[in-house]
CSV table of C-alpha atoms in Angstrom, one decimal:
chain,number,residue,atom,x,y,z
A,1,MET,CA,112.1,70.1,126.6
A,2,ASN,CA,111.1,68.4,123.4
A,3,ILE,CA,114.1,68.9,121.3
A,4,SER,CA,113.2,69.0,117.6
A,5,PHE,CA,116.2,70.0,115.1
A,6,ILE,CA,115.3,72.0,112.2
A,7,LYS,CA,116.7,70.0,109.2
A,8,SER,CA,119.2,71.3,106.7
A,9,ASN,CA,116.7,72.0,104.0
A,10,GLN,CA,114.7,74.4,106.4
A,11,LYS,CA,117.6,76.2,107.8
A,12,LYS,CA,118.3,77.1,104.2
A,13,GLU,CA,114.8,78.6,103.9
A,14,ILE,CA,115.2,80.4,107.2
A,15,THR,CA,118.7,81.8,106.1
A,16,GLU,CA,117.6,82.7,103.0
A,17,LYS,CA,114.4,84.8,104.6
A,18,LEU,CA,116.7,86.4,107.2
A,19,LYS,CA,119.0,87.8,104.4
A,20,GLU,CA,116.0,88.8,102.4
A,21,ILE,CA,114.7,90.8,105.9
A,22,TYR,CA,117.8,91.7,107.6
A,23,GLY,CA,120.7,91.0,105.6
A,24,ILE,CA,121.9,88.2,107.9
A,25,SER,CA,123.4,85.6,105.6
A,26,ASN,CA,125.5,83.1,107.8
A,27,LEU,CA,124.0,81.0,110.8
A,28,PRO,CA,126.6,79.0,112.3
A,29,TYR,CA,124.5,77.4,114.5
A,30,LEU,CA,122.3,74.1,115.1
A,31,LEU,CA,118.7,75.5,115.0
A,32,ILE,CA,116.2,74.1,117.4
A,33,GLU,CA,112.5,74.5,117.4
A,34,SER,CA,111.1,75.7,120.7
A,35,GLY,CA,107.7,76.2,121.9
A,36,LYS,CA,105.2,78.7,120.3
A,37,GLU,CA,107.3,78.6,117.1
A,38,LYS,CA,110.3,79.8,118.7
A,39,ILE,CA,113.7,78.8,117.2
A,40,ARG,CA,117.0,78.5,119.3
A,41,ALA,CA,120.3,78.7,118.3
A,42,PHE,CA,123.1,76.2,119.6
A,43,SER,CA,127.0,77.2,118.8
A,44,GLY,CA,128.2,74.3,121.1
A,45,SER,CA,130.3,71.5,119.8
A,46,LEU,CA,127.9,68.4,120.7
A,47,SER,CA,126.4,67.2,117.6
A,48,LYS,CA,122.5,66.5,117.3
A,49,GLU,CA,122.9,62.8,118.2
A,50,GLU,CA,125.0,63.8,121.5
A,51,ILE,CA,122.3,66.3,122.6
A,52,LEU,CA,119.5,63.5,122.1
A,53,GLU,CA,121.5,61.0,124.0
A,54,ILE,CA,122.0,63.7,126.9
A,55,SER,CA,118.5,64.4,126.7
A,56,GLU,CA,117.8,60.5,127.3
A,57,ILE,CA,119.6,60.8,131.2
A,58,ALA,CA,119.0,64.6,132.1
A,59,LYS,CA,116.1,66.8,132.0
A,60,ILE,CA,117.0,69.6,129.3
A,61,GLU,CA,115.0,72.7,129.7
A,62,VAL,CA,116.6,75.1,127.2
A,63,VAL,CA,119.4,74.6,124.2
A,64,GLY,CA,121.5,77.4,123.1
A,65,GLY,CA,119.9,81.0,122.9
A,66,TYR,CA,116.4,82.1,121.7
A,67,LEU,CA,117.3,83.5,118.4
A,68,MET,CA,114.0,84.3,116.5
A,69,ARG,CA,110.3,83.6,116.1
A,70,GLN,CA,108.7,82.1,113.1
A,71,GLU,CA,105.4,84.9,112.5
A,72,GLY,CA,103.3,83.0,109.8
A,73,VAL,CA,105.2,81.5,106.8
A,74,ASP,CA,106.9,84.1,105.6
A,75,ASP,CA,108.1,86.1,108.3
A,76,LEU,CA,110.7,86.2,111.0
A,77,ARG,CA,111.0,88.5,114.1
A,78,LEU,CA,114.1,88.3,116.0
A,79,SER,CA,114.4,88.0,119.6
A,80,PHE,CA,115.6,90.8,121.6
A,81,ASP,CA,119.2,89.8,121.7
A,82,ALA,CA,119.8,88.2,118.4
A,83,PRO,CA,120.5,91.7,116.7
A,84,LEU,CA,123.5,91.9,119.5
A,85,ILE,CA,124.5,88.5,118.8
A,86,LEU,CA,124.2,88.9,114.8
A,87,GLN,CA,125.2,92.8,114.8
A,88,GLU,CA,127.5,92.5,112.3
A,89,GLN,CA,125.6,90.9,109.7
A,90,ILE,CA,122.4,93.1,110.2
A,91,THR,CA,122.2,95.7,107.2
A,92,LYS,CA,118.5,95.8,106.3
A,93,ALA,CA,115.2,96.7,108.2
A,94,ILE,CA,116.9,98.9,110.9
A,95,VAL,CA,115.0,101.9,112.2
A,96,GLU,CA,117.3,104.5,113.9
A,97,ILE,CA,115.3,106.3,116.9
A,98,ASP,CA,116.1,109.5,118.8
A,99,LYS,CA,116.5,109.7,122.7
A,100,ASP,CA,112.9,110.3,123.3
A,101,GLN,CA,111.4,107.5,121.1
A,102,PHE,CA,114.1,105.2,122.9
A,103,GLU,CA,113.0,106.2,126.2
A,104,LEU,CA,109.3,105.3,125.6
A,105,TRP,CA,110.4,102.1,123.5
A,106,ILE,CA,112.5,100.6,126.4
A,107,ARG,CA,109.9,100.9,128.7
A,108,GLY,CA,107.6,98.9,126.7
A,109,ASN,CA,105.4,101.3,124.7
A,110,ASP,CA,104.6,101.5,121.3
A,111,ILE,CA,106.3,104.3,119.3
A,112,GLU,CA,104.8,106.2,116.2
A,113,ILE,CA,107.3,106.7,113.8
A,114,LYS,CA,107.1,106.0,109.8
A,115,ALA,CA,108.9,102.9,108.6
A,116,GLU,CA,108.5,100.0,106.2
A,117,LYS,CA,105.7,97.7,107.1
A,118,GLY,CA,107.0,94.3,108.5
A,119,ASN,CA,109.7,93.5,111.3
A,120,VAL,CA,111.9,95.9,112.1
A,121,ILE,CA,115.1,96.2,114.1
A,122,LEU,CA,115.5,99.4,116.2
A,123,LYS,CA,118.8,100.9,116.9
A,124,TYR,CA,119.5,103.8,119.5
A,125,ASN,CA,123.0,105.6,119.7
A,126,GLY,CA,124.9,103.0,118.0
A,127,ASP,CA,123.2,99.9,120.1
A,128,PHE,CA,120.6,97.6,118.4
A,129,VAL,CA,117.7,97.7,121.5
A,130,GLY,CA,115.4,95.1,120.1
A,131,CYS,CA,112.8,94.3,117.5
A,132,GLY,CA,109.4,95.6,116.4
A,133,LYS,CA,106.8,95.4,114.2
A,134,SER,CA,105.8,98.0,112.0
A,135,ASN,CA,102.4,99.0,110.5
A,136,GLY,CA,103.6,101.9,108.5
A,137,LEU,CA,103.1,104.5,111.0
A,138,LYS,CA,103.8,102.8,114.5
A,139,ILE,CA,106.1,100.1,115.6
A,140,PHE,CA,104.6,97.8,118.0
A,141,ASN,CA,106.6,97.0,121.2
A,142,TYR,CA,108.2,93.6,121.6
A,143,VAL,CA,110.6,94.2,124.2
A,144,PRO,CA,110.3,91.4,126.8
A,145,LYS,CA,108.8,92.8,130.3
A,146,ASP,CA,112.0,91.7,132.2
A,147,ARG,CA,114.1,93.8,129.7
A,148,ARG,CA,112.3,96.7,130.3
A,149,LEU,CA,113.9,100.1,132.0
A,150,LYS,CA,112.1,101.0,134.8
A,151,THR,CA,113.5,104.5,135.8
A,152,THR,CA,114.6,107.5,133.8
A,153,ILE,CA,118.2,107.0,132.3
A,154,LYS,CA,121.1,109.4,132.9
A,155,SER,CA,121.8,111.3,129.8
A,156,GLN,CA,124.1,109.2,127.6
Y,1,MET,CA,119.3,97.5,155.6
Y,2,THR,CA,118.5,96.1,158.9
Y,3,ARG,CA,122.0,94.5,160.5
Y,4,TYR,CA,122.0,91.7,163.0
Y,5,GLU,CA,124.5,90.9,165.5
Y,6,MET,CA,126.5,87.5,165.5
Y,7,LYS,CA,125.0,84.4,167.5
Y,8,LEU,CA,127.5,83.3,170.2
Y,9,ILE,CA,128.6,80.1,168.6
Y,10,PHE,CA,129.1,81.7,165.4
Y,11,GLU,CA,131.0,84.3,166.9
Y,12,GLU,CA,133.4,81.7,168.8
Y,13,ARG,CA,133.7,79.9,165.5
Y,14,MET,CA,135.0,83.3,163.6
Y,15,ARG,CA,137.2,84.2,166.4
Y,16,LYS,CA,138.7,80.3,166.0
Y,17,LEU,CA,139.5,81.3,162.2
Y,18,LEU,CA,140.6,84.8,163.1
Y,19,PRO,CA,142.6,84.6,166.2
Y,20,ASN,CA,144.2,87.9,166.1
Y,21,GLU,CA,141.8,90.6,168.0
Y,22,GLN,CA,142.4,93.3,165.3
Y,23,ASP,CA,141.6,91.0,162.5
Y,24,PHE,CA,138.6,89.8,164.0
Y,25,GLN,CA,137.6,93.3,164.7
Y,26,ALA,CA,138.0,94.2,161.2
Y,27,TYR,CA,135.9,91.5,159.9
Y,28,ASN,CA,133.1,92.3,162.6
Y,29,LYS,CA,133.1,95.7,161.4
Y,30,ILE,CA,133.2,95.0,157.5
Y,31,ILE,CA,130.3,92.7,157.7
Y,32,HIS,CA,128.2,95.3,159.0
Y,33,THR,CA,128.3,97.7,156.0
Y,34,GLY,CA,126.7,97.0,152.6
Y,35,PRO,CA,128.7,95.4,149.9
Y,36,ILE,CA,130.6,97.7,147.1
Y,37,ASN,CA,129.5,97.8,143.4
Y,38,PHE,CA,131.4,95.4,141.4
Y,39,ILE,CA,130.2,94.2,137.7
Y,40,ARG,CA,131.9,92.2,135.1
Y,41,CYS,CA,131.7,93.1,131.3
Y,42,ASN,CA,130.2,90.7,129.2
Y,43,THR,CA,133.0,90.2,126.7
Y,44,LEU,CA,130.2,88.1,124.5
Y,45,LYS,CA,128.5,91.6,123.8
Y,46,ILE,CA,130.9,94.4,124.3
Y,47,SER,CA,134.7,95.0,124.8
Y,48,PRO,CA,135.9,96.3,128.6
Y,49,GLU,CA,137.3,99.3,126.7
Y,50,LYS,CA,134.0,100.1,125.2
Y,51,LEU,CA,131.9,99.6,128.2
Y,52,ILE,CA,134.4,101.5,130.6
Y,53,GLU,CA,134.3,104.3,128.2
Y,54,ARG,CA,130.5,104.3,128.3
Y,55,LEU,CA,129.9,103.7,131.6
Y,56,ASN,CA,132.5,106.5,132.9
Y,57,LYS,CA,130.3,109.1,131.4
Y,58,LYS,CA,127.9,108.4,134.1
Y,59,TRP,CA,129.4,106.8,137.0
Y,60,LYS,CA,133.1,106.8,138.3
Y,61,VAL,CA,134.4,103.3,136.9
Y,62,VAL,CA,137.8,101.6,137.4
Y,63,GLN,CA,139.4,98.2,136.5
Y,64,PRO,CA,141.3,97.4,139.6
Y,65,TYR,CA,143.0,94.2,138.3
Y,66,ALA,CA,145.1,94.8,135.4
Y,67,GLU,CA,144.8,91.3,134.1
Y,68,PHE,CA,141.3,91.1,134.4
Y,69,PRO,CA,140.0,94.2,132.9
Y,70,GLU,CA,136.5,92.8,132.3
Y,71,ILE,CA,136.3,93.3,136.2
Y,72,MET,CA,134.9,97.0,137.2
Y,73,LEU,CA,134.2,98.7,140.2
Y,74,ILE,CA,131.8,101.4,140.4
Y,75,GLU,CA,133.2,104.1,142.8
Y,76,SER,CA,130.3,106.5,142.4
Y,77,ASP,CA,127.4,106.4,144.9
Y,78,LEU,CA,124.6,104.8,143.4
Y,79,GLY,CA,120.8,105.0,143.9
Y,80,PRO,CA,118.8,102.2,144.9
Y,81,GLY,CA,118.4,99.7,141.6
Y,82,GLU,CA,120.6,102.0,139.6
Y,83,LEU,CA,123.3,99.5,138.5
Y,84,GLY,CA,120.2,96.9,137.6
Y,85,ASN,CA,118.6,99.7,135.5
Y,86,SER,CA,121.0,101.0,133.2
Y,87,ILE,CA,120.7,100.8,129.6
Y,88,GLU,CA,124.2,98.8,129.3
Y,89,HIS,CA,122.4,96.3,132.2
Y,90,VAL,CA,119.4,95.9,130.1
Y,91,LEU,CA,121.3,95.2,126.7
Y,92,GLY,CA,123.6,92.5,128.7
Y,93,TYR,CA,126.9,94.4,128.5
Y,94,TYR,CA,127.6,93.9,132.1
Y,95,TYR,CA,126.5,91.5,134.9
Y,96,VAL,CA,126.5,92.7,138.4
Y,97,GLN,CA,128.5,90.1,140.4
Y,98,GLU,CA,130.7,90.5,143.5
Y,99,VAL,CA,134.3,90.2,143.0
Y,100,CYS,CA,134.8,87.3,145.2
Y,101,SER,CA,132.0,85.4,143.0
Y,102,MET,CA,134.2,85.9,140.0
Y,103,MET,CA,137.3,83.7,141.3
Y,104,SER,CA,135.6,80.4,140.7
Y,105,ALA,CA,135.5,81.0,136.8
Y,106,ILE,CA,138.9,82.6,137.0
Y,107,ALA,CA,140.3,79.4,138.7
Y,108,LEU,CA,138.4,77.3,136.1
Y,109,ASP,CA,140.4,78.9,133.2
Y,110,ALA,CA,138.0,77.8,130.9
Y,111,SER,CA,139.1,77.8,126.8
Y,112,PRO,CA,137.1,78.2,123.7
Y,113,GLY,CA,136.2,74.1,122.7
Y,114,ASP,CA,136.3,73.1,126.6
Y,115,ILE,CA,133.3,70.7,127.6
Y,116,ILE,CA,132.1,72.0,131.0
Y,117,LEU,CA,129.6,71.4,133.4
Y,118,ASP,CA,128.5,73.8,136.1
Y,119,VAL,CA,126.7,71.6,138.7
Y,120,CYS,CA,124.9,74.2,140.6
Y,121,ALA,CA,124.7,77.1,138.2
Y,122,SER,CA,121.6,79.3,139.0
Y,123,PRO,CA,121.4,82.0,138.9
Y,124,GLY,CA,124.2,82.0,136.4
Y,125,SER,CA,126.7,84.7,137.4
Y,126,LYS,CA,129.7,82.1,137.2
Y,127,THR,CA,128.0,80.4,133.9
Y,128,THR,CA,127.8,83.4,131.8
Y,129,GLN,CA,131.3,84.3,132.9
Y,130,ILE,CA,132.7,80.9,131.8
Y,131,ALA,CA,130.7,81.0,128.5
Y,132,ALA,CA,132.4,84.6,127.9
Y,133,LYS,CA,136.1,82.9,128.5
Y,134,MET,CA,134.7,80.1,125.8
Y,135,LYS,CA,133.6,82.6,123.5
Y,136,ASN,CA,130.5,80.5,123.0
Y,137,SER,CA,132.2,77.4,121.6
Y,138,GLY,CA,132.5,74.2,123.2
Y,139,THR,CA,129.9,73.2,125.3
Y,140,LEU,CA,128.6,74.5,128.5
Y,141,MET,CA,126.1,72.4,130.4
Y,142,ALA,CA,124.8,74.4,133.2
Y,143,ASN,CA,122.2,72.6,135.8
Y,144,ASP,CA,120.0,73.3,138.9
Y,145,LEU,CA,117.6,71.7,140.5
Y,146,LYS,CA,114.3,73.7,141.1
Y,147,LEU,CA,112.0,75.0,138.1
Y,148,ASP,CA,111.9,78.8,139.6
Y,149,ARG,CA,116.1,78.9,139.6
Y,150,ILE,CA,116.1,77.4,136.1
Y,151,ALA,CA,114.1,80.1,135.2
Y,152,ILE,CA,116.3,82.6,136.4
Y,153,LEU,CA,119.4,80.8,135.0
Y,154,ALA,CA,117.8,80.8,131.6
Y,155,SER,CA,117.0,84.6,131.7
Y,156,ASN,CA,120.6,85.4,132.6
Y,157,LEU,CA,121.9,83.1,130.0
Y,158,GLU,CA,119.7,84.7,127.4
Y,159,LYS,CA,120.6,88.2,128.2
Y,160,ALA,CA,124.3,87.5,128.2
Y,161,GLY,CA,124.1,86.1,124.5
Y,162,VAL,CA,125.1,82.7,125.5
Y,163,THR,CA,124.5,80.1,122.7
Y,164,ASN,CA,126.9,77.2,123.5
Y,165,GLY,CA,124.7,76.5,126.8
Y,166,ILE,CA,122.3,73.5,127.5
Y,167,VAL,CA,120.5,74.1,130.7
Y,168,THR,CA,119.3,70.8,132.7
Y,169,ARG,CA,117.1,70.8,135.6
Y,170,ASN,CA,118.1,67.6,137.9
Y,171,ASP,CA,119.4,66.6,141.3
Y,172,ALA,CA,123.1,67.1,141.0
Y,173,ILE,CA,124.0,63.8,142.3
Y,174,ASN,CA,121.4,62.1,139.8
Y,175,LEU,CA,122.7,63.7,137.0
Y,176,CYS,CA,126.4,63.1,137.5
Y,177,ASN,CA,125.8,59.6,138.2
Y,178,ASN,CA,123.9,59.4,134.9
Y,179,PHE,CA,126.7,60.9,132.9
Y,180,LYS,CA,129.2,58.4,134.6
Y,181,LYS,CA,127.0,55.2,133.7
Y,182,SER,CA,126.7,56.6,130.2
Y,183,HIS,CA,130.2,57.5,130.1
Y,184,ILE,CA,130.0,61.4,129.4
Y,185,GLN,CA,132.8,63.3,131.0
Y,186,PHE,CA,133.9,66.7,131.1
Y,187,ASP,CA,137.2,68.5,130.7
Y,188,LYS,CA,136.2,70.9,133.5
Y,189,ILE,CA,133.7,70.9,136.3
Y,190,LEU,CA,132.6,73.9,138.4
Y,191,LEU,CA,130.9,72.6,141.7
Y,192,ASP,CA,129.7,75.8,143.5
Y,193,ALA,CA,128.2,74.0,146.0
Y,194,PRO,CA,124.6,75.2,148.2
Y,195,CYS,CA,126.3,76.3,151.5
Y,196,SER,CA,125.5,77.9,154.9
Y,197,GLY,CA,126.6,81.3,153.0
Y,198,GLU,CA,128.7,82.9,155.9
Y,199,GLY,CA,130.3,84.8,153.3
Y,200,THR,CA,127.7,86.7,152.2
Y,201,ILE,CA,126.4,88.4,155.4
Y,202,ARG,CA,127.3,92.2,153.7
Y,203,SER,CA,124.6,91.6,151.1
Y,204,SER,CA,122.2,89.4,153.3
Y,205,PRO,CA,122.4,90.4,156.8
Y,206,LYS,CA,119.7,87.7,157.8
Y,207,THR,CA,122.2,84.9,157.1
Y,208,LEU,CA,123.3,85.9,160.6
Y,209,LEU,CA,119.9,85.3,161.9
Y,210,MET,CA,119.3,82.1,160.0
Y,211,TRP,CA,122.7,80.6,160.9
Y,212,ASN,CA,123.1,77.4,162.7
Y,213,GLU,CA,125.6,74.7,163.3
Y,214,GLN,CA,123.3,72.0,162.2
Y,215,VAL,CA,122.8,73.4,158.9
Y,216,VAL,CA,126.4,73.8,158.3
Y,217,ASN,CA,126.9,69.8,159.3
Y,218,LYS,CA,123.9,69.3,156.8
Y,219,PHE,CA,125.4,70.9,153.8
Y,220,SER,CA,128.8,69.5,154.6
Y,221,ARG,CA,127.6,65.8,154.2
Y,222,GLN,CA,125.8,67.0,151.0
Y,223,GLN,CA,128.9,68.8,149.6
Y,224,LYS,CA,131.2,65.7,150.1
Y,225,LYS,CA,128.3,63.5,148.1
Y,226,MET,CA,127.9,66.1,145.5
Y,227,LEU,CA,131.9,66.3,144.9
Y,228,ALA,CA,132.5,62.5,145.0
Y,229,TYR,CA,129.8,62.3,142.1
Y,230,ALA,CA,131.0,65.4,140.3
Y,231,LEU,CA,134.5,64.2,140.1
Y,232,LYS,CA,133.1,60.8,138.6
Y,233,CYS,CA,132.3,62.4,135.5
Y,234,LEU,CA,135.4,64.4,135.3
Y,235,LYS,CA,138.0,63.2,132.4
Y,236,VAL,CA,141.4,62.0,133.9
Y,237,GLY,CA,143.6,65.1,133.6
Y,238,GLY,CA,140.5,67.2,133.9
Y,239,THR,CA,140.1,70.1,136.4
Y,240,LEU,CA,137.3,70.6,139.0
Y,241,VAL,CA,136.7,73.7,140.9
Y,242,TYR,CA,135.0,73.5,144.5
Y,243,SER,CA,133.9,76.6,145.6
Y,244,THR,CA,131.4,77.9,148.2
Y,245,CYS,CA,130.7,81.5,149.9
Y,246,THR,CA,131.3,80.2,153.4
Y,247,HIS,CA,133.9,80.1,155.9
Y,248,ALA,CA,132.8,77.0,157.7
Y,249,PRO,CA,135.7,74.8,157.4
Y,250,GLU,CA,133.2,71.7,157.5
Y,251,GLU,CA,132.0,73.0,154.2
Y,252,ASP,CA,135.4,73.9,153.0
Y,253,GLU,CA,138.6,72.2,153.9
Y,254,SER,CA,137.0,69.4,155.3
Y,255,VAL,CA,135.2,68.6,151.8
Y,256,ILE,CA,138.6,69.2,150.3
Y,257,ASP,CA,140.2,66.8,152.7
Y,258,PHE,CA,137.4,64.0,151.8
Y,259,ALA,CA,138.6,64.2,147.9
Y,260,ILE,CA,142.3,63.9,148.7
Y,261,ARG,CA,141.6,60.7,151.0
Y,262,ASN,CA,139.3,58.8,148.7
Y,263,PHE,CA,139.9,60.0,145.3
Y,264,PRO,CA,143.2,60.1,142.7
Y,265,VAL,CA,143.3,63.9,142.8
Y,266,LYS,CA,146.0,66.4,143.0
Y,267,ILE,CA,145.2,69.8,144.6
Y,268,GLU,CA,146.5,72.9,142.4
Y,269,GLN,CA,148.4,75.7,143.6
Y,270,ILE,CA,146.7,78.7,141.8
Y,271,SER,CA,147.0,82.3,141.9
Y,272,LEU,CA,144.0,85.0,142.2
Y,273,PRO,CA,143.8,88.7,141.7
Y,274,LEU,CA,142.3,89.0,145.3
Y,275,LYS,CA,144.2,88.7,148.7
Y,276,THR,CA,143.8,84.9,149.9
Y,277,ARG,CA,144.8,83.0,152.8
Y,278,PRO,CA,145.4,79.4,152.8
Y,279,GLY,CA,143.2,76.8,153.6
Y,280,ILE,CA,143.5,75.5,157.3
Y,281,THR,CA,144.5,71.9,158.3
Y,282,GLU,CA,143.1,71.7,161.8
Y,283,TRP,CA,139.2,72.0,162.8
Y,284,LYS,CA,137.9,71.0,166.0
Y,285,LEU,CA,138.6,67.4,166.0
Y,286,GLU,CA,139.5,66.9,162.3
Y,287,LYS,CA,143.1,67.1,161.1
Y,288,PHE,CA,143.3,67.6,157.3
Y,289,SER,CA,145.7,67.0,154.6
Y,290,PRO,CA,148.2,69.3,154.6
Y,291,GLU,CA,147.4,70.1,150.7
Y,292,VAL,CA,144.4,71.5,151.7
Y,293,LYS,CA,146.6,74.6,152.4
Y,294,LYS,CA,146.6,75.2,148.6
Y,295,SER,CA,143.0,76.3,148.8
Y,296,HIS,CA,141.9,79.6,149.0
Y,297,ARG,CA,140.0,81.5,152.0
Y,298,ILE,CA,138.8,84.7,151.3
Y,299,TYR,CA,137.9,87.2,154.0
Y,300,PRO,CA,135.7,90.5,153.4
Y,301,GLN,CA,138.0,92.7,155.4
Y,302,ASP,CA,141.1,91.6,153.1
Y,303,ASN,CA,139.6,92.9,149.9
Y,304,ASP,CA,136.5,95.0,150.8
Y,305,SER,CA,134.4,92.0,149.4
Y,306,GLU,CA,132.2,89.3,150.7
Y,307,GLY,CA,133.8,85.9,152.0
Y,308,PHE,CA,134.5,82.9,149.9
Y,309,PHE,CA,136.3,79.6,149.6
Y,310,LEU,CA,137.6,77.8,146.4
Y,311,CYS,CA,140.0,74.9,145.6
Y,312,LYS,CA,141.2,73.9,142.4
Y,313,MET,CA,141.7,69.9,141.7
Y,314,THR,CA,143.1,67.7,138.8
Y,315,LEU,CA,142.0,64.5,138.4
Y,316,LEU,CA,144.7,61.9,138.1
Y,317,SER,CA,143.8,58.5,137.1
Y,318,GLU,CA,140.3,56.5,136.6
Y,319,ILE,CA,137.7,56.4,139.7
Y,320,LYS,CA,136.9,52.8,140.9
Y,321,GLU,CA,133.3,53.7,141.4
Y,322,GLU,CA,132.0,51.4,144.0
Y,323,LYS,CA,135.2,51.4,146.2
Y,324,SER,CA,134.8,55.1,146.2
Y,325,ILE,CA,131.4,55.4,147.5
Y,326,LYS,CA,131.9,52.6,150.0
Y,327,ARG,CA,135.0,54.6,151.5
Y,328,GLU,CA,132.8,57.7,151.6
Y,329,HIS,CA,129.9,56.2,153.6
Y,330,LYS,CA,132.4,54.1,155.7
Y,331,ASN,CA,134.7,57.0,157.0
Y,332,LYS,CA,131.9,59.7,157.3
Y,333,TYR,CA,128.4,58.3,157.7
């Protein structure tokens, strides 16, 4: 893994953007750029220098958890797990869905639902269940394949 | 699931370990049944109270160990794949994990702020359990060797919401050697060593077919080497948990005995929430230090579980590197 730490001024921009889109104002992590505009978050105690020192003697594959993806200049799409990690801070861009919509969504389908355009976080029955992108009429599905349900769920 | 009979030599070995006929028969009976369904609540994402409340709406779930509310047993009959296809599983609220396998992390007793190395981490059941105890603070280095195993490990860490982890792909011995050379040391190390898997027959009946004594001896040599190198990147006063999912004394007590004879370690007396038996002190022509009795043997018939072995040790003083390696080769190879 090519480790590239996000500098503090860039982190500030990211935090401001997250606050604007999702209401997230505190990112107590080292942020690391990963492939395909992905940003990972490391909450561990090692410093940047210590991580780089380790990378010289060990093949590092992954640092921290996948948090979000930079889309173009202005947009940030959270990973499937990021809303669960940051749930107490999320106040905006939440789209509540019902059972039928959830059944479709968690199996990887887009769902027809009116919402503000842009990246949104879906919430079902009190749980954040991933992020999608809305065009105003439809939310496009970004549930990773290995996190999709394969069978009919029992009622909650 | 197809079940297989024991090979004669395997049966002879197990009879030596379980000389009481009733005990052996209980073992022989239980290994021919499938395992029961344990899960572990992922406290990085949800509390045990909230999870059990949710799960009890669809299954009968109990918490068999009061001190460890995160350990849950699903008592309902489940359909194939049902446990892995619930909403709570998809969201990473629980990890499907056999109860024996939870004992390594319980023995390690991780705390927030620790610097921990999990030497052979994939698929990540114990790693995610350790991360939960660390509350995503400190640093958890999780290593494995092969890319496909790393992918599974990384995916499971992601799902569990682990953010204090660094996943590395290295040969365990090289990695520990490099850490030693660079004076990087850990507070705690888990060495859940690759093994012949005698304890996993209930979930992987084919183990009985694949098993042979050469494999046991090969693993034994490898495990001793791994343990020797892992100890060298442990801080003085730090603790190491060695575990396997096998009953073979060559891979269990013999490895612990090797550590006692070659390194300044103290074997710790610990208690676990399962019924365990002490390590044995003799096997074939080998006699082990009486200290190995502090190790824990876990037999499937004692807890309706899989089989397991673990031992916790503390490093008492700095290891003189060259001397130790020479001893290892002189004694054993």
